[in-house]
Amino acid sequence: MTMVKNKPICRAIDITKTYWRGKVSVEALRGVSLEIRNNDYVSIMGASGSGKSTLIHILSCLDTPTSGEYYLEDKLVSNYTDQELARIRNTFFGFVFQSFSLLPRLTGIDNVALPLIYAGIRKQDRAARAREILEKIGLGDRASHRPNEMSGGECQRVAIGRALINNPRVIFADEPTGNLDSKTGAEIMEIFDQLVDEGNTIVMVTHDPNVAAHAKKKIKLRDGLIEND
Amino acid sequence: MTSIFGKIALSLQTFKNHRLRSFLTTLGIIIGVTTVIAILSLIEGLNRTVSEQVQALGSDLIYVQKFTWISTGHRDLDKLAERPDLLPEDAEAIGKLASIEIAVPTASRQLTTLKHRDKEVSNVSIVGSDENYSYVNNYLVESGRDFTRDDITHRRSSGIIGSYIAANLFPDESPVGKDLMVEGHRVRVIGVFKEKGQFLGNSLDDFILIPNTVFEKFFPRSRASIFDRVYGGYSVAVKPKSSNMETAVDDIRELMRRRHGLGFDREDDFELNTQQMLMDLYQNITRVGFIAIVAIAAISLVVGGIGIMNIMLVSVAERTREIGIRKAVGASNQYILSQFLIESIILALIGGIIGIVLGMLLAALISTISPLKAAVAFWMILLGFGFSAAVGIFFGIYPARRAAGLNPIEALRYE
């Protein structure tokens, strides 16, 4: 894959996010600007309540900013319809959650193939592609099990497979090792490192400095602002 | 499209995981559709029976009488009593009209008792008419003979009996040639009518026909009560030549007005009744029943629909996290909406199908254990389908919109 290296995929300009809890407003983000370029490996760190989860939700189009501009390849995200945003989450981005967020009734392979349903891929092709991805991340023999029959590491591999299935431009991960023991966490991080080596772009949120150490670019958030060091 | 089958498959899977809950949810619709199908098919069966009977009876007869069969309000008996009696001469004149085949004068006496030796049969009627009565009214003489003109003009004290009377008074012998006592008068049986069955629940075989001339002699025209003055005396049963009833009705009206010397500014002093009027009345009555059914159906379908809405809301709440995950990996609002809408429609349709089957079974059961005959028509099945699908859509749209509108982040946090 050859990409124009200096052109950002994601460009956030002065993003703010204000939550209203009844009559009290909480300013989760107070003006964050950043760029994500191809093959970036970014970690976002910060204390609990620093706004790091909010930021990654906005970057991955799961949430919308209160103000500021967010561009995906020079297109303003606020101009997109719900339908188009769903399409972006489906094919442009992949997302790995702390708590895996797998559908309990589906097998590993079906969980991996889930985004393909919304991409309009036919059933036969879905299974083939999901199997291919699972082989790659070392879970081929556990593919037909359900999440409750898998270990945490296996679940997170399924979740990574699901994030990868549509060859996304950016993979977002929110505390990907947060629910795992340190050994399994390290295995997951190895997968991430390998993905970046293969040319993928990863943005992850973590509070663990050991995890953040894997990233090439580190962002620290404090009270809704990027802390410059 | 493959996606709709995927949605249907997912819906069925969901119901399979909650069998009892899904069944209870559809109960309202099942009951509603069952009721509607059963009652509609009974009404339809009744309609068919009645129209068959009317056809068997000969629906093309016109009855000239003082009173109308179907009154739309208060009947002013005093005024009706003043109307001139209809006479055998009127029948004769009507019979000569170009548009008319035959007209017969008919008088009758209800709730009488006939005797033969030690046997008697009660609650039967006596009809006085002429030799054309059997033809006009579609009766066949099964044994013995019909009247001739001579029987009428010579006032022969003879009678033709219906099969019900024959069976009751002469169970073991031929009635022909035997004598009957008719309210103290001796009448010789010359023939027996072939059985004709029932019309609207009334037997058509429980009367004795005697010459109208004899009837007049036995039962002189009474004017004692207002009822005698209105309902006593003759009516004229008219069989038009072709099936063109309108011409016949117009001709009879014109003739009768002339015979009664009515000027153009005066109202008719007679009525022309047709069996079609009874059909119309019957249909009006069943229409009321029909509306009542629609009301019952509407209520039970609304109740069923609320049940579906309730369970769909529960389902949306239970699957909040699932919806969040699906949205996070690319399901659009529209996709989630249609998924839940399809689920509620299928739920309602399953109820509808069960209701249609149960309704048909119920109708068949009623047909077997009661004299009512049910007939299921194809449009009822379509109606059952249509109604339940409509309920599924109407009561499914709110929960589906709620699911589609969930914020993915909040949905993912939901435990």
XYZ file of C-alpha atoms in Angstrom, chain B residues 162-401:
240
model
C -97.656 -30.238 2.564
C -95.296 -33.104 3.317
C -95.070 -32.166 7.013
C -98.833 -32.579 7.420
C -98.835 -35.798 5.401
C -96.099 -37.251 7.603
C -97.931 -36.316 10.818
C -101.474 -37.270 9.960
C -100.837 -40.185 7.621
C -97.634 -41.836 8.812
C -98.543 -45.305 7.501
C -100.978 -44.696 4.665
C -101.470 -42.663 1.534
C -103.324 -39.427 2.340
C -104.910 -39.175 -1.118
C -108.659 -39.734 -0.941
C -108.771 -39.368 2.875
C -110.772 -36.719 4.668
C -109.414 -34.085 7.044
C -111.176 -31.864 9.508
C -110.224 -28.242 8.993
C -111.708 -26.126 11.795
C -114.888 -28.141 11.653
C -115.056 -28.429 7.896
C -114.496 -31.660 6.029
C -111.866 -31.479 3.290
C -110.802 -34.335 1.034
C -107.094 -34.692 0.325
C -106.506 -34.900 -3.424
C -102.716 -34.474 -3.455
C -99.493 -34.121 -1.487
C -96.769 -31.557 -2.195
C -93.170 -32.615 -2.515
C -91.080 -31.515 0.459
C -89.545 -28.057 0.038
C -87.615 -27.556 3.258
C -87.218 -24.290 5.114
C -86.974 -20.608 4.404
C -85.282 -18.464 7.048
C -86.027 -21.178 9.580
C -89.713 -21.524 8.669
C -91.039 -24.785 7.291
C -92.497 -24.511 3.808
C -94.325 -27.844 4.103
C -96.731 -27.214 6.991
C -99.850 -25.985 5.177
C -102.914 -27.230 3.375
C -103.940 -25.602 0.115
C -107.684 -25.370 -0.579
C -109.569 -23.555 -3.384
C -109.906 -19.865 -2.583
C -113.607 -20.155 -3.254
C -113.851 -22.797 -0.540
C -111.656 -20.711 1.756
C -114.114 -17.788 1.383
C -117.018 -20.081 2.259
C -115.299 -21.612 5.324
C -113.810 -18.411 6.641
C -115.928 -15.391 5.728
C -113.977 -12.124 5.598
C -113.857 -10.853 9.129
C -113.581 -7.170 9.917
C -113.789 -7.568 13.655
C -110.316 -6.360 14.483
C -107.989 -3.881 12.869
C -105.562 -6.697 12.238
C -108.229 -8.581 10.282
C -108.908 -5.462 8.249
C -105.216 -4.974 7.413
C -103.819 -8.479 7.226
C -106.944 -10.504 6.401
C -108.294 -10.944 2.895
C -106.340 -11.676 -0.234
C -102.954 -10.847 -1.426
C -102.002 -11.389 -5.030
C -98.849 -13.326 -5.882
C -97.607 -12.322 -9.320
C -95.102 -14.121 -11.517
C -93.697 -11.752 -14.154
C -92.990 -13.059 -17.632
C -89.345 -12.256 -18.012
C -86.955 -11.463 -15.249
C -87.630 -7.794 -15.907
C -89.086 -6.983 -12.505
C -89.167 -3.235 -13.007
C -91.507 -3.290 -15.985
C -93.767 -5.752 -14.190
C -93.835 -3.609 -11.039
C -94.644 -0.485 -13.085
C -97.409 -2.256 -15.000
C -99.010 -3.656 -11.848
C -98.851 -0.282 -10.113
C -100.468 1.485 -13.024
C -103.213 -1.142 -13.315
C -103.991 -1.156 -9.593
C -104.128 2.634 -9.438
C -106.595 2.583 -12.316
C -108.667 -0.144 -10.701
C -108.781 1.782 -7.449
C -109.540 5.012 -9.292
C -106.581 6.896 -7.872
C -105.892 10.320 -9.330
C -102.334 11.339 -10.029
C -102.188 13.362 -6.826
C -103.046 10.428 -4.587
C -100.701 7.931 -3.061
C -100.834 4.203 -3.765
C -103.343 2.393 -1.548
C -101.563 -0.932 -1.973
C -98.002 -2.193 -1.691
C -95.857 -4.236 -4.023
C -93.628 -6.568 -2.006
C -90.811 -8.639 -3.421
C -88.569 -11.281 -1.952
C -85.673 -9.100 -2.950
C -86.866 -6.690 -0.233
C -86.435 -9.453 2.336
C -82.981 -10.148 0.967
C -82.128 -6.481 1.284
C -83.455 -6.348 4.823
C -81.504 -9.451 5.719
C -78.372 -7.964 4.294
C -78.939 -4.778 6.249
C -79.207 -6.783 9.444
C -76.046 -8.750 8.759
C -74.302 -5.516 7.872
C -74.963 -4.347 11.435
C -73.442 -7.613 12.645
C -70.550 -7.018 10.335
C -69.896 -3.580 11.793
C -70.070 -5.051 15.299
C -67.433 -7.606 14.279
C -65.213 -4.920 12.902
C -65.507 -3.068 16.226
C -64.656 -6.205 18.239
C -61.786 -6.920 15.907
C -60.496 -3.385 16.166
C -60.514 -3.517 19.965
C -58.784 -6.865 20.211
C -56.252 -5.923 17.571
C -55.462 -2.691 19.405
C -55.021 -4.700 22.606
C -52.852 -7.176 20.702
C -50.927 -4.331 19.135
C -50.220 -2.743 22.504
C -48.964 -6.130 23.674
C -46.603 -6.238 20.734
C -45.437 -2.689 21.309
C -44.792 -3.483 24.963
C -42.746 -6.572 24.247
C -40.838 -4.829 21.487
C -39.938 -2.033 23.902
C -38.722 -4.667 26.372
C -36.770 -6.281 23.565
C -35.189 -2.957 22.578
C -34.203 -2.306 26.200
C -32.757 -5.800 26.610
C -30.780 -5.514 23.422
C -29.546 -1.954 23.954
C -25.937 -3.159 24.131
C -26.368 -5.303 21.064
C -27.808 -2.321 19.183
C -24.826 -0.248 20.331
C -22.368 -2.864 19.074
C -24.159 -3.195 15.749
C -24.200 0.551 15.281
C -20.532 0.812 16.249
C -19.546 -1.649 13.540
C -21.625 0.034 10.880
C -25.348 -0.698 11.176
C -27.250 2.374 10.032
C -30.286 3.757 11.891
C -32.364 2.595 8.971
C -31.021 -0.944 9.229
C -31.792 -1.129 12.962
C -35.230 0.364 12.338
C -36.123 -2.164 9.693
C -34.727 -5.026 11.782
C -37.073 -4.226 14.676
C -39.967 -3.390 12.407
C -39.627 -6.721 10.611
C -39.526 -8.396 13.991
C -42.800 -6.852 15.120
C -44.450 -7.529 11.761
C -43.407 -11.176 11.866
C -44.610 -11.425 15.457
C -47.993 -10.012 14.415
C -48.153 -12.183 11.300
C -47.441 -15.337 13.296
C -50.357 -14.359 15.531
C -52.430 -13.667 12.437
C -51.681 -17.035 10.858
C -52.465 -18.894 14.079
C -55.664 -16.818 14.327
C -56.678 -17.625 10.755
C -56.166 -21.353 11.309
C -57.971 -21.330 14.668
C -60.787 -19.226 13.203
C -61.276 -21.684 10.359
C -61.223 -24.610 12.787
C -63.723 -22.849 15.048
C -66.006 -22.153 12.088
C -65.775 -25.795 10.995
C -66.540 -26.893 14.571
C -69.618 -24.652 14.784
C -70.727 -25.990 11.392
C -70.556 -29.560 12.651
C -72.227 -29.131 16.015
C -74.878 -26.566 15.070
C -77.224 -25.998 12.129
C -75.251 -22.886 11.167
C -73.122 -23.328 8.083
C -69.798 -21.539 7.907
C -68.040 -20.629 4.684
C -64.475 -19.339 4.699
C -63.768 -17.016 1.797
C -60.324 -16.203 0.476
C -60.765 -12.493 1.178
C -61.151 -13.258 4.897
C -57.717 -14.867 4.957
C -56.284 -11.857 3.161
C -58.091 -9.620 5.646
C -56.580 -11.555 8.557
C -53.121 -11.204 7.060
C -53.609 -7.558 6.223
C -54.908 -6.665 9.666
C -52.121 -8.391 11.532
C -49.444 -6.940 9.268
C -50.941 -3.488 9.794
C -50.909 -4.003 13.571
C -47.286 -5.130 13.376
C -46.291 -2.032 11.455
C -48.373 0.444 13.448
C -47.363 -0.791 16.884
C -43.845 -1.736 15.850
C -42.819 1.618 14.468
C -42.392 3.345 17.830
C -40.121 0.689 19.436
C -38.186 0.378 16.172
C -37.608 4.136 16.006
